[in-house]
Amino acid sequence: MESCPSVKNILLLDSEGNRVAVKYYSDDWPTNSSKEAFEKSVFTKTQKTNARTEAEIAMFENNIVIYKFAQDLHFFVTGGDDENELIISTVLQGFFDAVNLLLRGNVDKKEALENLDLILLCLDEIVDGGIILETDSNVIAGKVASHSVDSGAPLSEQTISQALATAREHLTRSLLNV
């Protein structure tokens, strides 16, 4: 039976292989130490390559890893060895371009850490439970930007904390108007 394209993880590491933002969607790495070991080994294998202009592909531990570097950040998307490389590459490019838009072209570790909330929201908009939801960077960045700014958005477009804040505000208004 054919299944939806999926990814196992999305990693954003710095130039030394340390985590900036990571999301795992697979049980292939059950412990935090196994996740960190995977990140270090993928980083070590790819650090000597020049993936600055275009994304590169590598097979690693029976996984397809597509990666791209920008200044002192390394972007990785991992899929199973039976996944389509072009789809995984599209996920990586969507993530990279959305981060580039959200950080206004200043894609480096300092800016990424200052806007970590936007990057994590970006990951949530791209993939949910390993299933690819969106790859268009403009749509991703638009949704993330609206989450961080617009509290007047419909409840279906708000995060839980925004929705609770809106509900609290409406309740307060209705109690004061009685």
Coordinates of N, CA and C in Angstrom, one line a residue:
M1 N 0.8 -1.2 0.0 CA 0.0 0.0 0.0 C 0.9 1.2 0.0
E2 N 0.6 2.2 -0.9 CA 1.3 3.4 -1.0 C 1.0 4.3 0.2
S3 N 2.0 5.0 0.7 CA 1.8 5.9 1.9 C 2.1 7.3 1.5
C4 N 1.8 8.2 2.3 CA 2.1 9.6 2.1 C 3.6 9.8 2.3
P5 N 4.2 10.7 1.5 CA 5.6 11.0 1.7 C 5.9 11.5 3.1
S6 N 6.9 11.1 3.8 CA 7.2 11.5 5.1 C 8.7 11.7 5.4
V7 N 9.0 12.4 6.4 CA 10.4 12.7 6.8 C 10.6 12.1 8.2
K8 N 11.8 11.8 8.6 CA 12.1 11.2 9.9 C 12.6 12.3 10.9
N9 N 13.2 13.3 10.3 CA 13.6 14.4 11.2 C 14.0 15.6 10.3
I10 N 14.0 16.8 11.0 CA 14.5 18.0 10.4 C 15.5 18.6 11.4
L11 N 16.7 18.8 11.0 CA 17.8 19.3 11.9 C 18.3 20.7 11.4
L12 N 18.5 21.6 12.4 CA 19.2 22.8 12.1 C 20.3 22.9 13.1
L13 N 21.6 22.7 12.6 CA 22.7 22.6 13.5 C 23.6 23.9 13.2
D14 N 24.5 24.2 14.1 CA 25.4 25.3 13.9 C 26.7 24.7 13.2
S15 N 27.7 25.6 13.0 CA 28.9 25.2 12.3 C 29.8 24.2 13.1
E16 N 29.4 24.0 14.4 CA 30.2 23.0 15.2 C 29.4 21.7 15.4
G17 N 28.2 21.6 14.8 CA 27.4 20.4 14.9 C 26.5 20.4 16.1
N18 N 26.4 21.6 16.8 CA 25.5 21.7 18.0 C 24.1 22.0 17.5
R19 N 23.1 21.6 18.3 CA 21.7 21.9 18.0 C 21.3 23.4 18.0
V20 N 20.6 23.8 17.0 CA 19.9 25.1 17.1 C 18.4 24.8 17.2
A21 N 17.9 24.0 16.3 CA 16.5 23.6 16.3 C 16.4 22.2 15.7
V22 N 15.8 21.2 16.3 CA 15.6 19.9 15.8 C 14.2 19.4 16.1
K23 N 13.7 18.6 15.2 CA 12.4 17.9 15.4 C 12.5 16.5 14.8
Y24 N 12.2 15.5 15.6 CA 12.2 14.1 15.2 C 10.8 13.6 15.1
Y25 N 10.5 12.9 14.0 CA 9.2 12.4 13.8 C 9.2 10.9 13.7
S26 N 10.3 10.2 14.0 CA 10.4 8.8 13.9 C 11.0 8.2 15.2
D27 N 10.6 6.9 15.5 CA 11.2 6.2 16.6 C 12.5 5.6 16.4
D28 N 13.1 5.9 15.2 CA 14.4 5.3 14.9 C 15.5 5.6 15.9
W29 N 15.3 6.8 16.6 CA 16.3 7.2 17.6 C 15.5 7.4 18.9
P30 N 15.4 6.4 19.7 CA 14.5 6.4 20.9 C 15.0 7.3 22.0
T31 N 16.3 7.5 22.2 CA 16.8 8.3 23.3 C 17.4 9.5 22.8
N32 N 17.5 10.5 23.7 CA 18.2 11.7 23.4 C 19.6 11.5 23.0
S33 N 20.3 10.6 23.7 CA 21.7 10.3 23.3 C 21.9 9.7 21.9
S34 N 20.9 8.9 21.5 CA 21.0 8.4 20.2 C 20.7 9.4 19.1
K35 N 19.8 10.4 19.5 CA 19.5 11.5 18.6 C 20.8 12.4 18.4
E36 N 21.4 12.7 19.5 CA 22.7 13.5 19.5 C 23.8 12.8 18.7
A37 N 23.9 11.5 18.9 CA 24.9 10.7 18.2 C 24.6 10.7 16.7
F38 N 23.4 10.6 16.3 CA 23.0 10.7 14.9 C 23.4 12.1 14.3
E39 N 23.0 13.1 15.1 CA 23.3 14.5 14.6 C 24.8 14.7 14.4
K40 N 25.6 14.2 15.4 CA 27.1 14.4 15.3 C 27.6 13.6 14.1
S41 N 27.2 12.4 13.9 CA 27.7 11.6 12.8 C 27.3 12.2 11.5
V42 N 26.1 12.7 11.3 CA 25.6 13.3 10.1 C 26.5 14.6 9.8
F43 N 26.6 15.3 10.9 CA 27.4 16.6 10.7 C 28.9 16.2 10.3
T44 N 29.5 15.3 11.0 CA 30.9 14.9 10.7 C 31.0 14.4 9.2
K45 N 30.0 13.6 8.8 CA 30.1 13.1 7.4 C 29.9 14.2 6.4
T46 N 29.1 15.2 6.7 CA 28.8 16.3 5.7 C 29.6 17.6 5.8
Q47 N 30.4 17.8 6.8 CA 31.0 19.1 7.1 C 32.1 19.4 6.0
K48 N 32.7 18.4 5.4 CA 33.7 18.7 4.4 C 33.2 19.0 3.0
T49 N 31.9 18.9 2.8 CA 31.3 19.1 1.5 C 30.9 20.6 1.4
N50 N 30.7 21.0 0.1 CA 30.3 22.4 -0.1 C 28.9 22.5 -0.6
A51 N 28.0 22.5 0.4 CA 26.5 22.5 0.0 C 26.0 23.9 0.3
R52 N 26.7 24.9 -0.2 CA 26.2 26.3 0.0 C 25.3 26.8 -1.0
T53 N 25.5 26.4 -2.3 CA 24.7 26.9 -3.4 C 23.5 26.1 -3.6
E54 N 23.7 24.7 -3.6 CA 22.6 23.8 -3.9 C 22.6 22.7 -2.8
A55 N 21.5 22.1 -2.6 CA 21.4 21.0 -1.6 C 22.1 19.8 -2.1
E56 N 22.7 19.1 -1.2 CA 23.4 17.8 -1.5 C 22.6 16.7 -0.9
I57 N 22.9 15.5 -1.4 CA 22.2 14.3 -0.9 C 23.3 13.3 -0.4
A58 N 22.9 12.5 0.6 CA 23.8 11.5 1.1 C 23.0 10.3 1.6
M59 N 23.5 9.1 1.5 CA 22.8 7.9 2.1 C 23.6 7.8 3.4
F60 N 22.8 7.6 4.5 CA 23.5 7.5 5.8 C 22.6 6.6 6.7
E61 N 23.2 5.5 7.2 CA 22.5 4.6 8.1 C 21.1 4.2 7.5
N62 N 21.0 3.8 6.3 CA 19.8 3.5 5.6 C 18.8 4.6 5.6
N63 N 19.3 5.8 5.6 CA 18.4 7.0 5.4 C 18.9 7.9 4.3
I64 N 18.0 8.6 3.7 CA 18.4 9.7 2.8 C 18.5 11.0 3.6
V65 N 19.6 11.6 3.5 CA 19.8 12.9 4.2 C 20.1 13.9 3.1
I66 N 19.3 14.9 3.1 CA 19.5 16.1 2.1 C 19.9 17.3 3.0
Y67 N 20.9 18.0 2.6 CA 21.4 19.1 3.4 C 21.9 20.3 2.6
K68 N 21.9 21.4 3.3 CA 22.3 22.6 2.7 C 22.9 23.5 3.8
F69 N 23.9 24.3 3.5 CA 24.6 25.1 4.5 C 24.3 26.6 4.1
A70 N 24.2 27.4 5.1 CA 24.1 28.9 5.0 C 24.9 29.6 6.1
Q71 N 25.9 30.3 5.8 CA 26.8 30.9 6.8 C 27.2 29.9 7.8
D72 N 26.8 30.1 9.1 CA 27.2 29.1 10.1 C 26.0 28.2 10.6
L73 N 25.1 28.0 9.7 CA 23.9 27.1 9.9 C 23.9 26.0 8.9
H74 N 23.6 24.7 9.4 CA 23.5 23.6 8.5 C 22.1 23.0 8.6
F75 N 21.4 23.0 7.5 CA 20.0 22.5 7.4 C 20.1 21.0 6.9
F76 N 19.3 20.1 7.6 CA 19.2 18.7 7.2 C 17.8 18.3 7.3
V77 N 17.4 17.4 6.3 CA 16.1 16.7 6.3 C 16.4 15.3 6.0
T78 N 15.9 14.4 6.9 CA 16.2 13.0 6.7 C 14.9 12.2 6.4
G79 N 15.0 11.3 5.5 CA 13.9 10.5 5.1 C 14.3 9.0 5.0
G80 N 13.4 8.1 5.0 CA 13.7 6.7 4.8 C 14.3 6.4 3.5
D81 N 15.0 5.3 3.3 CA 15.7 5.0 2.1 C 14.7 4.7 0.9
D82 N 13.4 4.6 1.3 CA 12.4 4.3 0.2 C 11.6 5.6 -0.1
E83 N 12.0 6.7 0.4 CA 11.4 8.0 0.1 C 11.9 8.6 -1.2
N84 N 11.2 9.5 -1.8 CA 11.6 10.2 -3.0 C 12.5 11.3 -2.6
E85 N 13.7 11.3 -3.2 CA 14.7 12.4 -2.9 C 14.2 13.8 -3.2
L86 N 13.5 13.8 -4.3 CA 13.0 15.2 -4.8 C 12.0 15.8 -3.8
I87 N 11.2 14.9 -3.2 CA 10.2 15.4 -2.2 C 10.9 15.9 -0.9
I88 N 11.9 15.1 -0.5 CA 12.7 15.5 0.7 C 13.5 16.8 0.4
S89 N 14.0 16.9 -0.8 CA 14.7 18.1 -1.2 C 13.8 19.3 -1.2
T90 N 12.5 19.1 -1.6 CA 11.6 20.2 -1.6 C 11.2 20.6 -0.2
V91 N 11.2 19.7 0.7 CA 11.0 20.0 2.1 C 12.1 20.9 2.6
L92 N 13.3 20.4 2.3 CA 14.5 21.2 2.8 C 14.5 22.6 2.2
Q93 N 14.2 22.7 0.9 CA 14.2 24.0 0.2 C 13.1 24.9 0.8
G94 N 12.0 24.3 1.1 CA 10.9 25.1 1.7 C 11.3 25.6 3.1
F95 N 11.9 24.8 3.9 CA 12.3 25.1 5.2 C 13.4 26.2 5.1
F96 N 14.4 26.0 4.3 CA 15.5 27.0 4.1 C 15.0 28.3 3.7
D97 N 14.1 28.3 2.6 CA 13.6 29.6 2.1 C 12.7 30.3 3.1
A98 N 11.9 29.5 3.8 CA 11.0 30.2 4.8 C 11.8 30.8 5.9
V99 N 12.8 30.1 6.4 CA 13.7 30.7 7.4 C 14.4 31.9 6.9
N100 N 14.8 31.9 5.6 CA 15.5 33.0 5.0 C 14.5 34.2 5.0
L101 N 13.2 34.0 4.6 CA 12.2 35.1 4.6 C 12.0 35.6 6.0
L102 N 11.8 34.7 7.0 CA 11.5 35.1 8.4 C 12.6 35.9 9.0
L103 N 13.8 35.5 8.7 CA 15.0 36.2 9.2 C 15.5 37.3 8.3
R104 N 14.7 37.7 7.4 CA 14.9 38.8 6.5 C 16.3 38.7 5.8
G105 N 16.7 37.5 5.3 CA 17.9 37.3 4.6 C 19.1 37.2 5.5
N106 N 19.0 37.4 6.8 CA 20.1 37.3 7.7 C 20.2 36.0 8.4
V107 N 20.5 34.9 7.6 CA 20.5 33.5 8.1 C 21.8 33.2 8.8
D108 N 21.9 33.4 10.1 CA 23.1 33.0 10.8 C 22.6 32.5 12.2
K109 N 23.5 31.9 13.0 CA 23.2 31.3 14.2 C 22.6 32.3 15.2
K110 N 23.2 33.5 15.3 CA 22.7 34.5 16.3 C 21.3 34.9 16.0
E111 N 21.0 35.2 14.7 CA 19.7 35.6 14.3 C 18.7 34.4 14.5
A112 N 19.1 33.2 14.2 CA 18.3 32.0 14.4 C 17.9 31.8 15.8
L113 N 18.9 32.0 16.7 CA 18.6 31.8 18.2 C 17.7 32.9 18.7
E114 N 17.8 34.1 18.2 CA 16.9 35.2 18.6 C 15.5 35.0 18.1
N115 N 15.4 34.3 17.0 CA 14.0 34.0 16.5 C 13.7 32.6 16.5
L116 N 14.1 31.8 17.5 CA 13.9 30.4 17.6 C 12.4 30.0 17.6
D117 N 11.6 30.9 18.2 CA 10.1 30.6 18.2 C 9.6 30.5 16.8
L118 N 10.1 31.4 15.9 CA 9.6 31.5 14.5 C 10.1 30.2 13.7
I119 N 11.3 29.8 14.0 CA 11.9 28.6 13.4 C 11.1 27.4 13.8
L120 N 10.8 27.2 15.1 CA 10.0 26.1 15.6 C 8.6 26.1 15.0
L121 N 8.0 27.3 14.9 CA 6.7 27.3 14.3 C 6.8 26.9 12.8
C122 N 7.8 27.3 12.2 CA 8.1 27.0 10.8 C 8.1 25.5 10.6
L123 N 8.8 24.8 11.5 CA 8.9 23.3 11.5 C 7.5 22.7 11.6
D124 N 6.7 23.3 12.5 CA 5.4 22.8 12.8 C 4.5 23.0 11.5
E125 N 4.7 24.0 10.8 CA 3.9 24.3 9.6 C 4.3 23.4 8.4
I126 N 5.5 22.9 8.4 CA 6.0 22.1 7.3 C 5.6 20.6 7.5
V127 N 5.9 20.1 8.7 CA 5.7 18.7 8.9 C 4.9 18.5 10.2
D128 N 4.0 17.5 10.2 CA 3.2 17.2 11.4 C 3.3 15.6 11.6
G129 N 3.9 15.2 12.6 CA 4.0 13.7 12.8 C 4.8 13.0 11.7
G130 N 5.6 13.7 11.0 CA 6.4 13.1 9.9 C 5.7 13.3 8.6
I131 N 4.5 13.6 8.5 CA 3.7 13.8 7.3 C 4.0 15.2 6.8
I132 N 4.3 15.4 5.5 CA 4.7 16.7 4.9 C 3.3 17.4 4.7
L133 N 3.2 18.6 5.3 CA 2.0 19.4 5.1 C 2.2 20.5 4.1
E134 N 3.3 21.2 4.1 CA 3.5 22.3 3.2 C 5.0 22.5 2.8
T135 N 5.2 22.9 1.6 CA 6.6 23.1 1.1 C 6.8 24.4 0.5
D136 N 5.8 25.2 0.3 CA 5.9 26.5 -0.3 C 6.4 27.5 0.8
S137 N 7.5 28.1 0.6 CA 8.2 28.9 1.6 C 7.3 30.2 1.9
N138 N 6.7 30.7 0.9 CA 5.9 31.9 1.1 C 4.6 31.6 2.0
V139 N 4.0 30.5 1.8 CA 2.9 30.1 2.6 C 3.3 29.8 4.0
I140 N 4.4 29.1 4.2 CA 5.0 28.8 5.5 C 5.3 30.0 6.3
A141 N 6.1 30.9 5.7 CA 6.5 32.2 6.3 C 5.2 33.0 6.6
G142 N 4.3 33.0 5.7 CA 3.0 33.8 6.0 C 2.3 33.3 7.2
K143 N 2.1 32.0 7.3 CA 1.4 31.4 8.4 C 2.2 31.7 9.7
V144 N 3.5 31.5 9.7 CA 4.3 31.7 10.9 C 4.2 33.2 11.3
A145 N 4.3 34.1 10.4 CA 4.3 35.5 10.7 C 2.9 35.9 11.2
S146 N 1.8 35.3 10.7 CA 0.5 35.6 11.2 C 0.3 35.1 12.6
H147 N 0.9 33.9 13.0 CA 0.8 33.4 14.3 C 1.5 34.3 15.3
S148 N 2.6 35.0 14.9 CA 3.4 35.8 15.8 C 2.8 37.2 16.0
V149 N 1.9 37.6 15.1 CA 1.5 39.0 15.1 C 0.0 39.1 15.3
D150 N -0.8 38.4 14.6 CA -2.2 38.7 14.5 C -3.1 37.9 15.5
S151 N -3.6 38.6 16.5 CA -4.5 37.9 17.5 C -5.9 38.0 17.0
G152 N -6.2 38.8 16.0 CA -7.6 38.9 15.5 C -7.9 37.8 14.4
A153 N -7.0 36.9 14.2 CA -7.2 35.8 13.2 C -8.3 34.9 13.7
P154 N -8.9 34.1 12.8 CA -9.9 33.2 13.2 C -9.3 32.1 14.1
L155 N -10.1 31.6 15.0 CA -9.6 30.6 16.0 C -8.8 29.4 15.3
S156 N -9.3 29.0 14.1 CA -8.6 27.9 13.5 C -7.2 28.2 13.1
E157 N -6.9 29.5 12.9 CA -5.5 29.9 12.5 C -4.7 30.3 13.7
Q158 N -5.1 30.2 14.9 CA -4.4 30.7 16.1 C -3.7 29.5 16.8
T159 N -2.7 29.8 17.5 CA -2.1 28.7 18.4 C -3.0 28.6 19.6
I160 N -2.8 27.6 20.4 CA -3.6 27.3 21.5 C -3.5 28.5 22.5
S161 N -2.3 29.0 22.8 CA -2.1 30.1 23.7 C -2.8 31.3 23.2
Q162 N -2.7 31.6 21.9 CA -3.4 32.8 21.3 C -4.9 32.6 21.5
A163 N -5.4 31.4 21.2 CA -6.9 31.2 21.3 C -7.3 31.4 22.7
L164 N -6.6 30.9 23.7 CA -7.0 31.0 25.1 C -6.9 32.5 25.5
A165 N -5.9 33.2 25.0 CA -5.9 34.7 25.3 C -7.1 35.4 24.7
T166 N -7.4 35.0 23.5 CA -8.6 35.7 22.9 C -9.9 35.3 23.6
A167 N -10.0 34.1 24.0 CA -11.2 33.7 24.8 C -11.3 34.4 26.1
R168 N -10.1 34.5 26.8 CA -10.1 35.2 28.1 C -10.5 36.7 27.9
E169 N -10.0 37.3 26.8 CA -10.3 38.7 26.5 C -11.8 38.9 26.3
H170 N -12.4 38.0 25.5 CA -13.9 38.0 25.2 C -14.7 37.8 26.5
L171 N -14.2 36.9 27.4 CA -14.9 36.6 28.6 C -14.9 37.8 29.5
T172 N -13.7 38.4 29.6 CA -13.5 39.6 30.5 C -14.4 40.7 30.0
R173 N -14.5 41.0 28.7 CA -15.3 42.0 28.1 C -16.8 41.7 28.4
S174 N -17.2 40.5 28.3 CA -18.6 40.1 28.5 C -19.0 40.3 30.0
L175 N -18.1 40.0 30.9 CA -18.4 40.1 32.3 C -18.4 41.6 32.8
L176 N -17.6 42.4 32.2 CA -17.5 43.8 32.5 C -18.7 44.6 31.9
N177 N -19.3 44.1 30.8 CA -20.5 44.7 30.2 C -21.8 44.3 30.8
V178 N -21.8 43.4 31.8 CA -23.1 43.0 32.4 C -23.7 44.0 33.4

